[in-house]
Short mmCIF file of C-alpha atoms and ligand atoms in Angstrom, two decimals:
data_model
loop_
_atom_site.label_atom_id
_atom_site.label_comp_id
_atom_site.label_asym_id
_atom_site.label_seq_id
_atom_site.Cartn_x
_atom_site.Cartn_y
_atom_site.Cartn_z
CA MET A 18 -42.42 -11.31 -72.51
CA LYS A 19 -39.78 -10.67 -70.12
CA VAL A 20 -40.59 -8.32 -67.08
CA LEU A 21 -37.89 -6.65 -64.80
CA VAL A 22 -39.75 -6.09 -61.21
CA ILE A 23 -38.07 -3.30 -59.38
CA ASN A 24 -38.49 -2.44 -55.47
CA SER A 25 -36.59 0.52 -54.67
CA GLY A 26 -35.95 1.73 -50.97
CA SER A 27 -33.81 4.60 -49.73
CA SER A 28 -30.78 2.53 -50.00
CA SER A 29 -31.44 -0.73 -51.73
CA LEU A 30 -33.05 -1.95 -54.81
CA LYS A 31 -34.46 -5.51 -54.97
CA TYR A 32 -35.43 -6.90 -58.30
CA GLN A 33 -36.75 -10.10 -60.27
CA LEU A 34 -36.57 -10.79 -63.91
CA TYR A 35 -39.80 -12.82 -65.14
CA ASP A 36 -40.30 -14.60 -68.18
CA MET A 37 -43.94 -14.22 -68.34
CA THR A 38 -44.62 -17.05 -71.07
CA ASP A 39 -44.29 -19.26 -67.94
CA GLU A 40 -43.81 -16.83 -65.15
CA SER A 41 -40.66 -18.36 -64.56
CA VAL A 42 -38.06 -16.30 -62.48
CA LEU A 43 -34.95 -16.00 -64.77
CA ALA A 44 -32.81 -13.99 -61.89
CA LYS A 45 -33.51 -12.05 -58.71
CA GLY A 46 -31.16 -10.00 -56.53
CA LEU A 47 -30.41 -7.00 -54.10
CA VAL A 48 -28.47 -3.87 -54.12
CA GLU A 49 -27.91 -3.03 -50.69
CA ARG A 50 -25.97 0.09 -49.10
CA ILE A 51 -26.66 2.28 -52.06
CA GLY A 52 -25.09 5.97 -51.30
CA MET A 53 -22.48 4.09 -49.02
CA ASP A 54 -18.74 3.48 -49.49
CA SER A 55 -19.07 -0.26 -50.18
CA SER A 56 -22.08 -1.17 -52.00
CA ILE A 57 -23.26 -4.83 -52.41
CA LEU A 58 -24.76 -6.25 -55.11
CA ASN A 59 -26.23 -9.97 -54.63
CA HIS A 60 -27.32 -11.56 -57.97
CA LYS A 61 -29.14 -15.04 -58.09
CA PRO A 62 -29.55 -16.39 -61.71
CA THR A 63 -31.96 -19.37 -61.79
CA GLY A 64 -29.77 -22.50 -62.45
CA LYS A 65 -26.50 -20.73 -61.96
CA GLU A 66 -24.34 -19.81 -59.07
CA GLU A 67 -25.01 -16.75 -56.85
CA VAL A 68 -22.75 -13.94 -57.00
CA THR A 69 -21.86 -10.95 -54.61
CA GLU A 70 -20.13 -8.10 -56.10
CA VAL A 71 -18.85 -4.83 -53.68
CA SER A 72 -18.28 -1.64 -55.52
CA GLU A 73 -19.38 2.01 -54.97
CA ILE A 74 -22.95 2.57 -55.62
CA LEU A 75 -23.71 6.17 -54.97
CA GLU A 76 -27.29 6.30 -56.14
CA HIS A 77 -30.42 4.42 -58.14
CA ASN A 78 -29.20 5.24 -61.55
CA THR A 79 -25.79 3.28 -61.05
CA ALA A 80 -27.54 0.66 -59.13
CA ILE A 81 -29.68 -0.25 -62.20
CA ARG A 82 -26.90 0.02 -64.61
CA LYS A 83 -25.10 -2.56 -62.35
CA VAL A 84 -27.99 -4.76 -62.10
CA LEU A 85 -28.38 -4.54 -66.16
CA ASP A 86 -25.06 -5.25 -66.49
CA MET A 87 -25.13 -8.27 -64.23
CA LEU A 88 -28.13 -9.67 -65.83
CA THR A 89 -26.56 -9.56 -69.35
CA ASP A 90 -22.81 -10.60 -67.69
CA PRO A 91 -21.50 -13.60 -69.96
CA GLU A 92 -20.98 -15.67 -66.91
CA HIS A 93 -23.59 -14.64 -64.36
CA GLY A 94 -26.03 -13.12 -66.80
CA VAL A 95 -29.31 -14.71 -68.19
CA LEU A 96 -29.73 -12.28 -70.95
CA GLU A 97 -28.07 -11.69 -74.45
CA SER A 98 -29.15 -8.04 -74.24
CA VAL A 99 -30.66 -5.62 -72.15
CA GLY A 100 -33.15 -5.04 -75.09
CA GLU A 101 -34.79 -8.49 -74.24
CA ILE A 102 -36.35 -6.71 -71.27
CA GLN A 103 -39.90 -5.73 -72.63
CA ALA A 104 -41.30 -4.02 -69.57
CA VAL A 105 -40.35 -2.88 -66.04
CA GLY A 106 -43.06 -2.93 -63.17
CA HIS A 107 -42.30 -0.93 -60.19
CA ARG A 108 -43.46 -1.27 -56.44
CA VAL A 109 -44.83 1.93 -55.00
CA VAL A 110 -45.89 2.16 -51.49
CA HIS A 111 -48.54 4.90 -51.84
CA GLY A 112 -50.83 5.84 -54.24
CA GLY A 113 -53.23 7.85 -52.20
CA GLU A 114 -56.78 7.98 -53.70
CA ALA A 115 -55.61 8.90 -57.17
CA PHE A 116 -54.57 5.08 -57.88
CA LYS A 117 -57.11 2.20 -57.66
CA GLY A 118 -54.71 -0.32 -59.68
CA SER A 119 -51.52 -0.41 -61.49
CA VAL A 120 -51.04 2.01 -64.42
CA LEU A 121 -48.72 2.81 -67.23
CA VAL A 122 -46.01 5.24 -65.77
CA THR A 123 -46.56 8.82 -67.52
CA GLY A 124 -45.30 12.21 -66.60
CA GLU A 125 -48.68 12.97 -64.93
CA VAL A 126 -48.42 9.67 -63.04
CA LYS A 127 -44.82 10.57 -61.85
CA SER A 128 -46.21 13.98 -60.66
CA GLU A 129 -48.98 12.48 -58.79
CA ILE A 130 -46.76 10.11 -56.84
CA ARG A 131 -44.37 13.01 -55.96
CA ARG A 132 -47.55 14.81 -54.71
CA LEU A 133 -48.04 11.93 -52.41
CA PHE A 134 -44.50 12.40 -50.68
CA ASP A 135 -46.16 14.20 -47.88
CA LEU A 136 -48.02 10.58 -47.14
CA ALA A 137 -45.10 8.51 -47.54
CA PRO A 138 -41.93 10.61 -47.05
CA LEU A 139 -39.77 7.41 -46.56
CA HIS A 140 -40.98 5.10 -49.45
CA ASN A 141 -42.35 7.30 -52.39
CA PRO A 142 -39.13 9.22 -53.00
CA PRO A 143 -37.13 6.33 -53.49
CA ALA A 144 -39.48 4.88 -55.87
CA ILE A 145 -39.46 7.86 -58.01
CA MET A 146 -35.60 7.33 -58.12
CA GLY A 147 -36.03 4.01 -59.16
CA ILE A 148 -38.53 4.67 -62.07
CA THR A 149 -36.11 7.70 -63.25
CA ALA A 150 -33.24 5.55 -63.12
CA ALA A 151 -35.04 2.71 -65.03
CA GLU A 152 -36.24 5.12 -67.65
CA ARG A 153 -32.57 6.57 -68.20
CA ASN A 154 -31.17 3.05 -68.53
CA MET A 155 -33.83 1.34 -70.74
CA PRO A 156 -35.07 4.16 -72.86
CA GLY A 157 -38.48 3.43 -74.53
CA VAL A 158 -39.29 0.47 -72.70
CA PRO A 159 -42.74 0.66 -71.03
CA GLN A 160 -42.95 1.08 -67.13
CA VAL A 161 -45.86 0.24 -64.81
CA VAL A 162 -46.31 0.99 -61.20
CA ALA A 163 -48.15 -1.11 -58.81
CA PHE A 164 -49.11 0.66 -55.37
CA ASP A 165 -49.33 -1.12 -52.11
CA THR A 166 -52.39 0.94 -51.29
CA ALA A 167 -54.52 -0.01 -54.44
CA PHE A 168 -56.23 -2.97 -53.46
CA HIS A 169 -57.72 -1.07 -50.16
CA GLN A 170 -59.39 1.45 -52.39
CA THR A 171 -62.45 -0.53 -52.36
CA MET A 172 -63.10 0.29 -48.44
CA ASP A 173 -66.24 2.18 -47.78
CA GLU A 174 -66.31 5.71 -46.48
CA LYS A 175 -67.36 4.76 -43.00
CA VAL A 176 -64.25 2.35 -42.89
CA TYR A 177 -61.61 4.79 -43.97
CA LEU A 178 -62.72 7.89 -42.47
CA TYR A 179 -61.21 8.61 -38.86
CA PRO A 180 -63.96 10.26 -36.29
CA ILE A 181 -61.86 13.54 -36.30
CA PRO A 182 -62.68 16.78 -38.31
CA LYS A 183 -63.43 16.25 -41.41
CA VAL A 184 -61.50 19.16 -42.73
CA LEU A 185 -58.37 17.38 -42.13
CA TYR A 186 -59.38 14.83 -44.75
CA LYS A 187 -60.24 17.45 -47.16
CA LYS A 188 -57.12 19.71 -46.76
CA HIS A 189 -54.46 16.92 -46.06
CA HIS A 190 -55.95 13.56 -47.28
CA VAL A 191 -56.15 12.06 -43.68
CA ARG A 192 -57.92 8.84 -43.94
CA ARG A 193 -57.06 5.22 -43.84
CA TYR A 194 -55.02 3.86 -46.97
CA GLY A 195 -53.85 0.41 -45.91
CA ALA A 196 -50.70 -1.13 -47.10
CA HIS A 197 -49.44 -4.57 -48.21
CA GLY A 198 -52.19 -4.38 -50.78
CA THR A 199 -50.43 -6.74 -53.49
CA SER A 200 -50.06 -9.15 -50.90
CA HIS A 201 -53.63 -9.35 -49.65
CA GLU A 202 -54.65 -9.27 -53.37
CA TYR A 203 -52.38 -12.16 -54.19
CA VAL A 204 -53.09 -14.46 -51.01
CA SER A 205 -56.90 -14.12 -51.10
CA LYS A 206 -56.91 -14.98 -54.96
CA ALA A 207 -54.38 -17.94 -54.48
CA ALA A 208 -56.92 -19.05 -51.50
CA ALA A 209 -59.95 -19.17 -53.67
CA GLU A 210 -58.26 -21.17 -56.35
CA TYR A 211 -56.58 -23.30 -53.72
CA LEU A 212 -60.09 -24.16 -52.38
CA ASP A 213 -61.50 -24.31 -56.13
CA ARG A 214 -64.25 -21.87 -54.84
CA PRO A 215 -65.44 -18.46 -56.55
CA ILE A 216 -63.85 -15.63 -54.60
CA GLU A 217 -67.14 -13.70 -55.15
CA ASP A 218 -68.79 -15.88 -52.67
CA LEU A 219 -65.88 -15.83 -49.80
CA LYS A 220 -65.11 -14.01 -46.60
CA ILE A 221 -61.73 -14.10 -46.31
CA ILE A 222 -59.13 -12.59 -43.68
CA THR A 223 -55.90 -12.45 -44.82
CA CYS A 224 -53.13 -12.49 -42.11
CA HIS A 225 -49.72 -10.62 -43.73
CA ILE A 226 -47.47 -11.18 -40.64
CA GLY A 227 -43.96 -10.22 -41.17
CA ASN A 228 -41.57 -7.69 -39.72
CA GLY A 229 -44.44 -5.55 -41.00
CA ALA A 230 -47.93 -6.86 -40.33
CA SER A 231 -51.31 -6.16 -41.54
CA LEU A 232 -54.73 -7.96 -41.53
CA THR A 233 -57.27 -7.39 -44.23
CA ALA A 234 -61.12 -8.51 -44.50
CA VAL A 235 -61.53 -9.55 -48.27
CA LYS A 236 -65.38 -9.81 -49.25
CA GLY A 237 -66.09 -11.14 -52.47
CA GLY A 238 -62.33 -10.77 -53.54
CA LYS A 239 -62.64 -6.99 -52.55
CA SER A 240 -60.82 -5.31 -49.42
CA VAL A 241 -63.40 -4.07 -47.05
CA ASP A 242 -61.22 -3.45 -44.20
CA THR A 243 -57.28 -3.58 -43.38
CA SER A 244 -55.60 -2.78 -40.21
CA MET A 245 -52.83 -0.27 -41.51
CA GLY A 246 -54.15 3.37 -41.69
CA LEU A 247 -53.01 6.74 -42.68
CA THR A 248 -49.48 5.14 -42.44
CA PRO A 249 -48.22 1.64 -41.60
CA LEU A 250 -48.30 2.28 -37.79
CA GLU A 251 -51.73 1.38 -36.98
CA GLY A 252 -53.19 -1.86 -36.24
CA LEU A 253 -51.24 -4.99 -35.15
CA MET A 254 -48.36 -5.06 -32.76
CA MET A 255 -45.19 -5.29 -35.08
CA GLY A 256 -41.38 -6.08 -35.06
CA THR A 257 -40.74 -2.51 -34.08
CA ARG A 258 -43.98 -0.77 -34.44
CA SER A 259 -46.45 -0.10 -31.71
CA GLY A 260 -49.71 -0.91 -33.73
CA ASP A 261 -52.89 0.60 -32.24
CA LEU A 262 -52.69 2.62 -29.30
CA ASP A 263 -54.51 5.70 -27.50
CA PRO A 264 -53.66 8.64 -29.51
CA ALA A 265 -53.34 10.86 -26.28
CA ILE A 266 -50.15 8.66 -25.51
CA VAL A 267 -48.30 10.65 -28.18
CA THR A 268 -48.69 14.23 -26.71
CA PHE A 269 -48.56 12.80 -23.03
CA VAL A 270 -44.98 11.31 -23.78
CA MET A 271 -43.94 14.17 -25.95
CA ASN A 272 -44.74 16.38 -22.78
CA LYS A 273 -43.21 14.10 -19.97
CA GLU A 274 -40.05 13.29 -22.06
CA GLU A 275 -39.41 16.58 -23.83
CA LEU A 276 -39.59 14.64 -27.31
CA SER A 277 -39.46 16.26 -30.66
CA LEU A 278 -41.81 15.08 -33.49
CA SER A 279 -39.42 13.07 -35.18
CA GLU A 280 -38.40 11.51 -31.81
CA VAL A 281 -41.63 10.35 -30.96
CA ASN A 282 -42.28 9.09 -34.59
CA SER A 283 -39.03 7.16 -34.06
CA MET A 284 -40.17 5.88 -31.02
CA LEU A 285 -43.53 4.63 -32.32
CA ASN A 286 -42.02 2.89 -35.60
CA LYS A 287 -38.73 1.94 -34.61
CA HIS A 288 -38.46 1.21 -30.87
CA SER A 289 -41.54 -0.25 -30.14
CA GLY A 290 -43.52 -3.67 -30.87
CA LEU A 291 -41.79 -6.76 -30.03
CA LEU A 292 -38.73 -5.05 -29.58
CA ALA A 293 -39.83 -2.84 -26.71
CA ILE A 294 -41.77 -5.27 -24.75
CA SER A 295 -39.07 -8.41 -25.09
CA GLY A 296 -36.15 -5.68 -24.65
CA SER A 297 -34.03 -7.89 -26.78
CA SER A 298 -35.13 -8.29 -30.41
CA SER A 299 -38.06 -7.67 -32.99
CA ASP A 300 -37.52 -11.15 -34.90
CA MET A 301 -40.15 -13.72 -33.93
CA ARG A 302 -37.72 -16.56 -33.93
CA ASP A 303 -36.15 -14.96 -30.99
CA ILE A 304 -39.24 -13.94 -29.15
CA THR A 305 -40.40 -17.65 -29.53
CA ASP A 306 -36.96 -19.12 -28.45
CA GLY A 307 -37.24 -17.06 -25.06
CA TRP A 308 -41.05 -18.00 -24.79
CA GLU A 309 -40.17 -21.41 -24.78
CA ALA A 310 -37.06 -20.79 -22.36
CA GLY A 311 -39.61 -19.25 -19.93
CA GLU A 312 -37.91 -15.62 -20.35
CA PRO A 313 -40.47 -13.33 -18.78
CA ASN A 314 -40.10 -10.40 -21.24
CA GLU A 315 -40.11 -12.74 -24.46
CA THR A 316 -43.32 -14.18 -22.88
CA LEU A 317 -45.06 -11.12 -22.48
CA ALA A 318 -44.39 -9.98 -25.75
CA PHE A 319 -45.16 -13.35 -27.64
CA GLU A 320 -48.64 -13.17 -25.55
CA MET A 321 -49.28 -9.41 -26.37
CA TYR A 322 -48.36 -10.16 -30.07
CA GLU A 323 -50.75 -13.24 -30.31
CA TYR A 324 -53.47 -11.43 -28.36
CA ARG A 325 -53.96 -8.23 -30.45
CA LEU A 326 -53.73 -10.61 -33.72
CA ARG A 327 -56.70 -13.00 -32.38
CA LYS A 328 -58.72 -9.57 -31.47
CA TYR A 329 -58.16 -8.38 -34.95
CA ILE A 330 -59.08 -11.71 -36.55
CA GLY A 331 -62.44 -11.48 -34.37
CA SER A 332 -62.99 -8.00 -35.29
CA TYR A 333 -62.80 -8.89 -39.03
CA ALA A 334 -65.02 -11.64 -38.56
CA ALA A 335 -67.76 -9.22 -36.99
CA ALA A 336 -67.02 -6.70 -39.96
CA MET A 337 -67.87 -9.28 -42.60
CA ASN A 338 -70.60 -10.79 -40.51
CA GLY A 339 -68.42 -14.19 -40.62
CA VAL A 340 -65.44 -15.68 -42.26
CA ASP A 341 -65.05 -18.36 -44.32
CA VAL A 342 -60.97 -18.78 -44.62
CA ILE A 343 -58.24 -17.60 -42.83
CA VAL A 344 -55.10 -17.17 -44.68
CA PHE A 345 -51.76 -16.89 -42.90
CA THR A 346 -48.77 -15.33 -45.00
CA ALA A 347 -45.17 -13.48 -44.90
CA GLY A 348 -42.36 -14.04 -42.48
CA VAL A 349 -44.14 -14.98 -39.38
CA GLY A 350 -47.37 -16.25 -41.03
CA GLU A 351 -45.61 -18.59 -43.44
CA ASN A 352 -42.87 -19.98 -40.88
CA SER A 353 -44.36 -19.68 -37.36
CA ALA A 354 -46.34 -22.94 -36.59
CA ILE A 355 -46.53 -21.80 -33.11
CA VAL A 356 -47.95 -18.39 -33.57
CA ARG A 357 -50.62 -19.99 -35.87
CA GLU A 358 -51.27 -22.51 -33.43
CA LYS A 359 -51.94 -20.23 -30.47
CA VAL A 360 -54.05 -17.63 -32.53
CA CYS A 361 -56.31 -20.63 -33.86
CA GLN A 362 -56.46 -22.29 -30.42
CA ASN A 363 -58.74 -19.11 -29.19
CA LEU A 364 -60.93 -19.05 -32.44
CA THR A 365 -63.02 -22.09 -31.75
CA TYR A 366 -66.30 -19.71 -31.26
CA LEU A 367 -65.82 -19.20 -34.87
CA GLY A 368 -65.78 -22.84 -35.79
CA VAL A 369 -62.01 -22.89 -36.06
CA GLU A 370 -60.17 -26.31 -35.67
CA LEU A 371 -56.43 -26.72 -36.73
CA ASP A 372 -55.09 -29.80 -37.57
CA LYS A 373 -51.83 -29.56 -35.21
CA GLU A 374 -49.85 -32.17 -37.49
CA LEU A 375 -50.53 -30.38 -40.52
CA ASN A 376 -49.67 -26.99 -39.17
CA LYS A 377 -46.24 -28.40 -38.53
CA ILE A 378 -45.48 -29.28 -41.77
CA ARG A 379 -42.87 -26.84 -43.53
CA SER A 380 -43.34 -26.19 -47.30
CA GLY A 381 -43.18 -23.59 -49.95
CA ASP A 382 -46.71 -24.11 -51.44
CA PRO A 383 -49.88 -23.11 -50.32
CA ARG A 384 -51.55 -25.55 -48.01
CA ARG A 385 -54.54 -26.38 -45.64
CA ILE A 386 -53.73 -26.69 -41.79
CA SER A 387 -57.29 -26.97 -40.84
CA THR A 388 -59.33 -30.21 -39.97
CA PRO A 389 -62.16 -31.34 -42.51
CA ASN A 390 -64.65 -30.58 -39.80
CA SER A 391 -63.22 -27.06 -39.14
CA LYS A 392 -66.18 -24.31 -40.25
CA VAL A 393 -63.37 -21.99 -41.27
CA GLU A 394 -60.92 -23.17 -43.71
CA VAL A 395 -57.35 -22.10 -42.39
CA LEU A 396 -54.62 -21.94 -44.97
CA VAL A 397 -50.90 -20.86 -45.18
CA ILE A 398 -49.86 -19.28 -48.47
CA PRO A 399 -46.60 -17.95 -49.32
CA THR A 400 -46.83 -14.36 -50.77
CA ASN A 401 -45.61 -13.37 -53.87
CA GLU A 402 -46.02 -9.28 -54.36
CA GLU A 403 -43.29 -9.35 -57.10
CA LEU A 404 -45.44 -11.95 -59.20
CA VAL A 405 -48.43 -9.75 -58.91
CA ILE A 406 -46.14 -6.79 -60.27
CA ALA A 407 -45.00 -8.72 -63.02
CA ARG A 408 -48.53 -10.01 -63.83
CA ASP A 409 -49.98 -6.34 -63.71
CA THR A 410 -47.03 -4.84 -65.82
CA HIS A 411 -47.49 -7.71 -68.44
CA ARG A 412 -51.34 -7.20 -68.72
CA ILE A 413 -51.33 -3.42 -68.80
CA VAL A 414 -48.24 -3.38 -71.54
CA GLN A 415 -50.34 -5.91 -73.62
CA GLU A 416 -53.42 -3.79 -73.66
CA GLU A 417 -51.45 -1.01 -74.42
CA LYS A 418 -50.41 -2.60 -77.65
P1 LIG B 510 -40.64 -10.36 -43.62
O1 LIG B 510 -41.25 -9.06 -43.32
O2 LIG B 510 -42.15 -11.03 -44.28
O3 LIG B 510 -39.43 -10.69 -44.42
O4 LIG B 510 -40.93 -11.37 -42.32
C1 LIG B 510 -39.58 -11.19 -41.61
C2 LIG B 510 -39.96 -11.87 -40.23
O5 LIG B 510 -40.18 -13.02 -40.26
C3 LIG B 510 -38.58 -11.68 -39.40
O6 LIG B 510 -38.43 -10.71 -38.67
C4 LIG B 510 -39.33 -12.87 -38.50
O7 LIG B 510 -39.59 -12.30 -37.22
C5 LIG B 510 -40.23 -13.59 -39.12
N1 LIG B 510 -39.73 -15.29 -39.41
C6 LIG B 510 -39.23 -15.72 -40.34
N2 LIG B 510 -38.80 -16.94 -40.10
C7 LIG B 510 -39.53 -17.36 -39.02
C8 LIG B 510 -39.58 -18.70 -38.29
N3 LIG B 510 -39.25 -20.02 -38.72
N4 LIG B 510 -40.23 -18.47 -37.09
C9 LIG B 510 -40.76 -17.38 -36.67
N5 LIG B 510 -40.98 -16.06 -37.34
C10 LIG B 510 -40.14 -16.14 -38.32
#
């Protein structure tokens, strides 16, 4: 079965075409600047040359049409006809409490995703645009949605509720939902497979640290706590997001600086984190360069980032009464040996012992970076959210047959 995976943003659309007989990627690509005058389609067919096309793409419907044209193009394509695509899988950020796993798209499912616009105003509307566009361009082809929040629906009430008036949960669904669920699920399962141990027996802390960052405590294969909350702002210090702070800061700063709701929102989501403390960049590569050069602002940003990450790991070890495996993944987790080293340096009380040489090796494969004596296995596992979506789509469509 050939499965097309689509990840729609407000002005972008990422895609990957899988052949599920061997889970190989036939092509992948990205449409950027949708709705602007010069949109860019970058297409990477496996085994063929990469191609970039600039044209006017005003909405997601045209974006999908262009992608399908590219996938069937005689020169750059990988398909004879669009009819070869037997299912489409979509990434949806917020599934609220309604979705505990991936599901087949129906009218009711789309209505529910729309009802959740309030909780994910930036992310769920483009997902609906992507689904509608795919339905229009591939009529009759089954569509599946996978939710970033679904994996965390196993969290207990004592974990997901905030200690605020309960009426806010009842009326407005204010609770913790988490994010990056497909990534945390994928790397926790991959960790158990790599170690050849049953996931049911393992306490795993998965550190998805990229531009956005979250940690999950995975006990027996289930998410029991995660660091993002009602929105992706809670938790770790990130590239441009603050992560945890005293909530009173919001009203205090709004009052002092006469900020509006959207201004304070933008301050915490787009102008905080590494960017705010370094004053120069949200990218961990730049922060590390500055830290190595002895720049005081980058050094402070690096130290705060590492400290907050380490505190979270400690709290999740406490939440699970121990930890067997720590997994690093995503942009920083997979690539920054120095972040991993500094974090692990101060986890010796848990019995973590890092092999500094193994930690420095660069590879796209899952790997162990702890010593044989380490009480906790420390692994680097490249995440693959698209593959999780493709697998779910394949499974659900097969079950429906
Ligand atoms: P992601 O959101 O998972 O794509 O991660 C993107 C982030 O990963 C970038 O903003 C960088 O901060 C970080 N990153 C990528 N490569 C490296 C690297 N070699 N060293 C440190 N950080 C990196």
